[in-house]
């Protein structure tokens, strides 16, 4: 791996009261790479995403985006330095139109557009993620997958250096799932840098170059996707120990 | 269910509303009199004692004798149109405007309380209505009289009311009854502030020592600290420029704290019948703002009629003045023999009136003789000091405990 | 699109022009008696919803700003010129809003409501206490020669200004930011929006307007008292009217102010003893039957008609 | 010592006022801006009983409490439950209930104005001094404090020692989990709301023995109660009591030592400091 | 103990707005039977339990406990009928004491008479709770809180007990202990419907299991058979394992 490192997580820890949700995690994400952050339920993946995107401050440890340390910055500053994300449960801006939902990502963030330029940009992105709907309609008229697409377009709109996808594929039916995987694969081929939390293992297998596996807040494995998924420790984390 | 409930609430109101219209329609060619004052809000309590009963009494008295005598020999009854200003000056303005333009009232009674009345003053002026104020107590009466040619004042100026208290104290000190120590308390509202500001230098000038001086906001729930502080200062005289709720509270606390003073003065509310109703004989010797010539026949007759018609007793200060202000209007209309407002205004300026408060004559649009201090003596609140040497003043006495 | 906007702008300007002629109608007293409060509440409710509409923060601080404005004018009238006083009122109102906004806007909804409810009371107490102990002012008399018509024109001008500003804001990044915040503050932060600053900025704007309205209205009352200038009823009326009209559109509050003021006038004229009762009932009707506001209902109906026409 | 006792007596009454609201907000999740009007209604009842029958105003409690309970139960079920059902989330319920109860407060004021008029009401009952620890206090206040303390204590026992109280606390802590242990959350919420209203009305009856009131004074008490509830921590009865006593004490301290003109300002200052530094209230969860 | 008291649901559909969580799920649990539902995160396991408990509305389908239909009943009525849930994250009353939590469990009419009896049963199953009776639940360890949650559900004298990921956040040691106690609970005659991620350990104590993927049941079998089934591993980790037919 001699591609430059875009995102660097160093000794990241987050406590909630007595509970250590994220325990001394370190990993890198390189440019043009799709990295999967996986692990069983409650292992601290979403908390890690929240720490990177600034929704939560870390208890200790550092996060670097290129040459900037972003671990003490508020979420908006992190967004401006080039981190965009989607949310575990899709978050639309319900009183805004579809197009405005996309625009929201490109006005205040890493990329700041306005006027007709913004309009073109947002329309292009809607096309890019495959939303064929009337862009001026309310988001409530969208199907679930299209809402997810719009949310993805909003994240992409800021032209982020790192894209964080938090269970973006969850809740899709098999056909939609296939479309979704293809869309992310396209983004990868475009050269996007992506960190994704996902439970759909087939998606992980087909999308991720590398995976970081967490269990009970700690990193238990890291490496190529197939290697990691056949790692005994990982299987045990998912399925439990063999019977005593 | 919910909607039905609402209808059930609305129905009697609608009925009541239409009924007043009906009864009014039966009277022939009445003179329309507008009344806009507080039925709700902070001033409603005071208006319910001083203002509204007199409106009712006046309407009753005038119509009982067939109405007002016109120049053509006919008699016209009066009809009152009432509005609630909710103690909101903007609403006062609208109500008075409504009376002038919508209801085409022939005359409008001045609203209750300083702020509300002054808010309406420009409207009265613009539409050419004479405005005979009662409960408008300010030191700006001269400025206002110069500014508005139709405005009249009857109840006095703050500085004079304050001076009256000081004079009463001086009188008692000269009689050797009290010493120099005065505790001064006021409600931190325009009325209280103005009176305290006037009283402070006046007291000092007369050589009194202000041993305790506090203000408290309107609506203070617990005045115990104030009373306790006052008691601790061991004053000879306790002077509070207060409003009805706190007048009651301070009086009660004075008994609880056993405030041992020779002079106990509270302001608005002291002459209220409910004050006596609440504290009984304990208030003998309490001084308060205003007063009446309680022994005069005019007042006693008025008191009786008030009780009969409204079912409640008048207070011993502003009530009678309020009624007198209506009498001014009444006599001016009859004097002119019509409802020409300009003529009525001129009549008020240039004539003498026989009222329950005695003979009134406006000088520079102001009544120059009015009661400033009264005192509860033998179950009645009697005037002890007045501006313009009103007859019937009794000598102030000292307060002897609370029993 | 552009042309349509231009036409709309001309139309609005025309309407304002016509409204400005109102005081010139002879024997206009009844009209003016209604027009001044309508204009006043229109400015207050519209500027209130500039902030509260998109953010859903129910601010009951209008009376606080209004009172500050009224006092600025009453106390400064003998020292400063009138236009300067209006500017000072705006600055003081805005400054107070900034202070309040910075400390309380990070609180959640209910706390904010209660704090703003108390704010007017707090300021009233402080002003009273200050007057009582330091200035020795005997109330505040406002003797000016400003007429009812002049007050009306000023309010109309303010209303035009609010609309212009609101329109500009809606087209600006600031307006876009506040709409995103109102929809989802988390998304807003993650989109790079400085949510705190945006909210405070709009709160300042609505505070400044309320203060100027207070200053403009003060001459109408001759005598300014704390209990009147800081009347909590004012805050509530503004909220009811704005909600009744609908806060999601710039012109929404207007749809609440006009009918409410007229109905109010009818109630006050016909049921003088029961105004409070009816105010409460009106409030309940708004909450239970038209939570979207008149603007919302209107838009729904329009949408239906369009759909029917469309097919 | 004098300050302490005076503050305590004041705080005791505040505690009772706040307790009703605390129950209503903490359990039924309704921020009831009409609670001050319930209190005024209770005050009217006390006044009426004393002036019409010349018996102790406390007699009024015997019908005020059940009547207020029934009335509030109806309000909850008829007027507030539709809002609870309509609300998509807690925030919306809060806004809706604030607006609705505010409207109700106006309706109640209107009704009381029609019934009693706008005058001040007061009567003198037990306005005699009683000596405690060397200084004088009025008997009606001391008695009101004692009764308030008894009511507060009774409520505390009810909440902490009975099965009903246990279910009330369960709903306050976690309405979702309460449903999972077969608690009828709606019924408990309605009962608690009604109970809160009854407590507020009882507080009004106590207050009427020494305070001058009028039909539209309710909002003053509502604001006080809100401040106390938030200071004490939402839904925390114990916190409300302590906050009420603290407020009573603080007000008395400021009034005595500083200036009575600043008492309300001091109360709000205390309020905002607590909001800023302990938004969860004095006894909020993270305190432990 | 007849099947009359068993839990059965047919074709249950649940959606959150536009997001479908269950697409027609049918499950049965008999008294005295421990049934586990396996599946990756987001497969819809919690949604199924929440729908059965009345916490989320189901759009379609039928739910029965014995002969009694549960569909559209509010949560408290479902508990009253005899179906109790230990929700994910335990849902205990953190501010109340252990014993208060347990007693609240017996709030239902059906459980009141046997309150003392059930309390004794819970204490005998979880002896640790006896010494912690007065402790505030929030201050206890995760494992102990889980015991309180299970104990509280048992206090409602349910016919069927549902548990949502009880091992979440517990150490391996505590997890084993928890599963052993679940077996003891089953042995008292209760039916248990367990949602678990820890497939191997839960299958080891279960009688039967269902495999849930993407809101649909993709397989069911005896526990021992599932333990050896590669489809289970596939459901969690995807990959080469062959999909199992029906």
PDB file of N, CA, C and O in Angstrom, chain C residues 7 19 47 67 69 106 113 140 147 157 175 197 201 206 213 258 262 268 277 283 307:
ATOM      1  N   UNK C   7     -42.598  40.178 -11.382  1.00  0.00           N
ATOM      2  CA  UNK C   7     -44.014  40.528 -11.352  1.00  0.00           C
ATOM      3  C   UNK C   7     -44.524  40.519  -9.912  1.00  0.00           C
ATOM      4  O   UNK C   7     -45.221  41.430  -9.455  1.00  0.00           O
ATOM      5  N   UNK C  19     -51.677  50.382   0.458  1.00  0.00           N
ATOM      6  CA  UNK C  19     -51.868  50.393   1.910  1.00  0.00           C
ATOM      7  C   UNK C  19     -51.384  51.701   2.504  1.00  0.00           C
ATOM      8  O   UNK C  19     -51.954  52.203   3.482  1.00  0.00           O
ATOM      9  N   UNK C  47     -41.644  38.923  11.804  1.00  0.00           N
ATOM     10  CA  UNK C  47     -40.243  38.860  12.216  1.00  0.00           C
ATOM     11  C   UNK C  47     -40.035  37.734  13.229  1.00  0.00           C
ATOM     12  O   UNK C  47     -38.995  37.100  13.257  1.00  0.00           O
ATOM     13  N   UNK C  67     -40.486  45.959  24.908  1.00  0.00           N
ATOM     14  CA  UNK C  67     -40.366  46.847  26.061  1.00  0.00           C
ATOM     15  C   UNK C  67     -39.052  47.607  26.044  1.00  0.00           C
ATOM     16  O   UNK C  67     -39.010  48.807  26.330  1.00  0.00           O
ATOM     17  N   UNK C  69     -37.376  48.429  23.467  1.00  0.00           N
ATOM     18  CA  UNK C  69     -37.512  49.470  22.450  1.00  0.00           C
ATOM     19  C   UNK C  69     -38.316  50.649  22.958  1.00  0.00           C
ATOM     20  O   UNK C  69     -37.919  51.805  22.801  1.00  0.00           O
ATOM     21  N   UNK C 106     -28.873  26.831  23.087  1.00  0.00           N
ATOM     22  CA  UNK C 106     -28.436  25.442  23.090  1.00  0.00           C
ATOM     23  C   UNK C 106     -29.309  24.594  24.015  1.00  0.00           C
ATOM     24  O   UNK C 106     -29.160  23.391  24.084  1.00  0.00           O
ATOM     25  N   UNK C 113     -38.557  27.962  25.922  1.00  0.00           N
ATOM     26  CA  UNK C 113     -39.870  28.599  26.058  1.00  0.00           C
ATOM     27  C   UNK C 113     -39.999  29.241  27.431  1.00  0.00           C
ATOM     28  O   UNK C 113     -40.395  30.400  27.568  1.00  0.00           O
ATOM     29  N   UNK C 140     -42.580  57.177  32.534  1.00  0.00           N
ATOM     30  CA  UNK C 140     -41.918  57.798  31.410  1.00  0.00           C
ATOM     31  C   UNK C 140     -42.969  58.375  30.488  1.00  0.00           C
ATOM     32  O   UNK C 140     -43.765  57.657  29.916  1.00  0.00           O
ATOM     33  N   UNK C 147     -48.191  61.462  14.800  1.00  0.00           N
ATOM     34  CA  UNK C 147     -49.609  61.123  14.688  1.00  0.00           C
ATOM     35  C   UNK C 147     -49.789  59.642  14.434  1.00  0.00           C
ATOM     36  O   UNK C 147     -48.842  58.931  14.116  1.00  0.00           O
ATOM     37  N   UNK C 157     -43.661  50.616   6.743  1.00  0.00           N
ATOM     38  CA  UNK C 157     -42.286  50.577   6.263  1.00  0.00           C
ATOM     39  C   UNK C 157     -41.523  49.415   6.868  1.00  0.00           C
ATOM     40  O   UNK C 157     -40.803  48.687   6.174  1.00  0.00           O
ATOM     41  N   UNK C 175     -30.652  31.701   4.887  1.00  0.00           N
ATOM     42  CA  UNK C 175     -32.006  31.145   4.917  1.00  0.00           C
ATOM     43  C   UNK C 175     -32.002  29.644   4.670  1.00  0.00           C
ATOM     44  O   UNK C 175     -32.747  28.900   5.313  1.00  0.00           O
ATOM     45  N   UNK C 197     -24.368  29.895  15.383  1.00  0.00           N
ATOM     46  CA  UNK C 197     -24.281  31.251  14.875  1.00  0.00           C
ATOM     47  C   UNK C 197     -25.502  31.600  14.027  1.00  0.00           C
ATOM     48  O   UNK C 197     -26.069  32.675  14.120  1.00  0.00           O
ATOM     49  N   UNK C 201     -28.093  34.587  14.895  1.00  0.00           N
ATOM     50  CA  UNK C 201     -28.219  35.670  13.931  1.00  0.00           C
ATOM     51  C   UNK C 201     -29.689  35.985  13.649  1.00  0.00           C
ATOM     52  O   UNK C 201     -30.111  37.146  13.659  1.00  0.00           O
ATOM     53  N   UNK C 206     -34.979  39.056  14.745  1.00  0.00           N
ATOM     54  CA  UNK C 206     -36.361  39.175  15.214  1.00  0.00           C
ATOM     55  C   UNK C 206     -36.419  40.037  16.463  1.00  0.00           C
ATOM     56  O   UNK C 206     -37.372  40.792  16.666  1.00  0.00           O
ATOM     57  N   UNK C 213     -40.301  48.094  16.801  1.00  0.00           N
ATOM     58  CA  UNK C 213     -41.747  48.244  16.892  1.00  0.00           C
ATOM     59  C   UNK C 213     -42.130  48.877  18.228  1.00  0.00           C
ATOM     60  O   UNK C 213     -42.955  49.792  18.291  1.00  0.00           O
ATOM     61  N   UNK C 258     -54.339  39.220  10.195  1.00  0.00           N
ATOM     62  CA  UNK C 258     -55.497  39.966   9.701  1.00  0.00           C
ATOM     63  C   UNK C 258     -56.824  39.379  10.196  1.00  0.00           C
ATOM     64  O   UNK C 258     -57.597  40.084  10.840  1.00  0.00           O
ATOM     65  N   UNK C 262     -59.335  41.019  13.169  1.00  0.00           N
ATOM     66  CA  UNK C 262     -60.729  41.371  12.875  1.00  0.00           C
ATOM     67  C   UNK C 262     -61.685  40.612  13.799  1.00  0.00           C
ATOM     68  O   UNK C 262     -62.574  41.200  14.421  1.00  0.00           O
ATOM     69  N   UNK C 268     -64.198  41.695  21.002  1.00  0.00           N
ATOM     70  CA  UNK C 268     -64.052  42.774  21.984  1.00  0.00           C
ATOM     71  C   UNK C 268     -65.254  43.706  21.932  1.00  0.00           C
ATOM     72  O   UNK C 268     -65.691  44.231  22.953  1.00  0.00           O
ATOM     73  N   UNK C 277     -61.840  34.821  27.796  1.00  0.00           N
ATOM     74  CA  UNK C 277     -62.390  33.498  27.515  1.00  0.00           C
ATOM     75  C   UNK C 277     -62.295  33.189  26.027  1.00  0.00           C
ATOM     76  O   UNK C 277     -61.849  32.113  25.622  1.00  0.00           O
ATOM     77  N   UNK C 283     -57.351  30.299  20.833  1.00  0.00           N
ATOM     78  CA  UNK C 283     -56.070  29.601  20.973  1.00  0.00           C
ATOM     79  C   UNK C 283     -56.274  28.099  20.793  1.00  0.00           C
ATOM     80  O   UNK C 283     -55.567  27.425  20.036  1.00  0.00           O
ATOM     81  N   UNK C 307     -54.003  19.516  -8.479  1.00  0.00           N
ATOM     82  CA  UNK C 307     -53.978  18.098  -8.819  1.00  0.00           C
ATOM     83  C   UNK C 307     -55.199  17.734  -9.649  1.00  0.00           C
ATOM     84  O   UNK C 307     -55.111  16.998 -10.622  1.00  0.00           O
TER      85      UNK C 307
END
